[in-house]
Amino acid sequence: MAAHGEQTTFNMRVDKNLVEQFKQAARDNNRTASQLLRDCMIEYVKKNRQGDMFKR
């Protein structure tokens, strides 16, 4: 994972069935849901923002 500052928790509402399917798909690929969500967030920021993604 890219170097960055302090961490925080991100909460969101998601359909329960979707969450369970997502967690199972992650387990099937030897990953955690958190790992996959972090990866998705990093890729999204890289594609949609200029410069260093962790600058404040």
Short mmCIF file of C-alpha atoms in Angstrom, two decimals:
data_model
loop_
_atom_site.label_atom_id
_atom_site.label_comp_id
_atom_site.label_asym_id
_atom_site.label_seq_id
_atom_site.Cartn_x
_atom_site.Cartn_y
_atom_site.Cartn_z
CA MET A 1 0.00 0.00 0.00
CA ALA A 2 1.15 3.54 -0.67
CA ALA A 3 2.71 5.48 2.18
CA HIS A 4 0.28 7.83 3.90
CA GLY A 5 -0.56 9.56 7.15
CA GLU A 6 -2.96 8.60 9.89
CA GLN A 7 -5.81 6.22 9.15
CA THR A 8 -9.53 6.63 9.73
CA THR A 9 -12.68 4.53 9.50
CA PHE A 10 -15.10 5.00 6.59
CA ASN A 11 -18.72 3.88 7.14
CA MET A 12 -21.37 3.55 4.43
CA ARG A 13 -24.77 1.96 3.92
CA VAL A 14 -24.82 -0.99 1.55
CA ASP A 15 -27.37 -3.67 0.79
CA LYS A 16 -26.76 -6.59 3.17
CA ASN A 17 -26.84 -9.20 0.38
CA LEU A 18 -24.29 -7.23 -1.66
CA VAL A 19 -21.95 -7.02 1.34
CA GLU A 20 -22.15 -10.75 1.97
CA GLN A 21 -21.51 -11.56 -1.69
CA PHE A 22 -18.59 -9.11 -1.77
CA LYS A 23 -17.04 -10.61 1.36
CA GLN A 24 -17.37 -14.12 -0.05
CA ALA A 25 -15.82 -13.08 -3.37
CA ALA A 26 -12.93 -11.50 -1.45
CA ARG A 27 -12.41 -14.67 0.62
CA ASP A 28 -12.51 -16.76 -2.56
CA ASN A 29 -9.56 -14.68 -3.79
CA ASN A 30 -7.61 -14.74 -0.49
CA ARG A 31 -8.30 -11.06 0.20
CA THR A 32 -10.31 -9.16 2.76
CA ALA A 33 -13.14 -6.82 1.86
CA SER A 34 -11.13 -3.97 3.39
CA GLN A 35 -8.11 -4.71 1.19
CA LEU A 36 -10.28 -4.68 -1.93
CA LEU A 37 -12.07 -1.46 -0.99
CA ARG A 38 -8.75 0.29 -0.26
CA ASP A 39 -7.40 -0.87 -3.63
CA CYS A 40 -10.54 0.40 -5.40
CA MET A 41 -10.35 3.76 -3.65
CA ILE A 42 -6.66 4.19 -4.51
CA GLU A 43 -7.24 3.34 -8.18
CA TYR A 44 -10.22 5.70 -8.39
CA VAL A 45 -8.22 8.57 -6.91
CA LYS A 46 -5.27 7.87 -9.23
CA LYS A 47 -7.55 7.98 -12.28
CA ASN A 48 -9.58 11.01 -11.23
CA ARG A 49 -7.23 13.34 -9.35
CA GLN A 50 -4.03 15.16 -10.27
CA GLY A 51 -0.89 14.98 -8.13
CA ASP A 52 -0.20 13.15 -4.91
CA MET A 53 -3.32 11.35 -3.74
CA PHE A 54 -2.40 11.69 -0.07
CA LYS A 55 -1.69 15.43 0.01
CA ARG A 56 -3.94 17.45 2.27
#
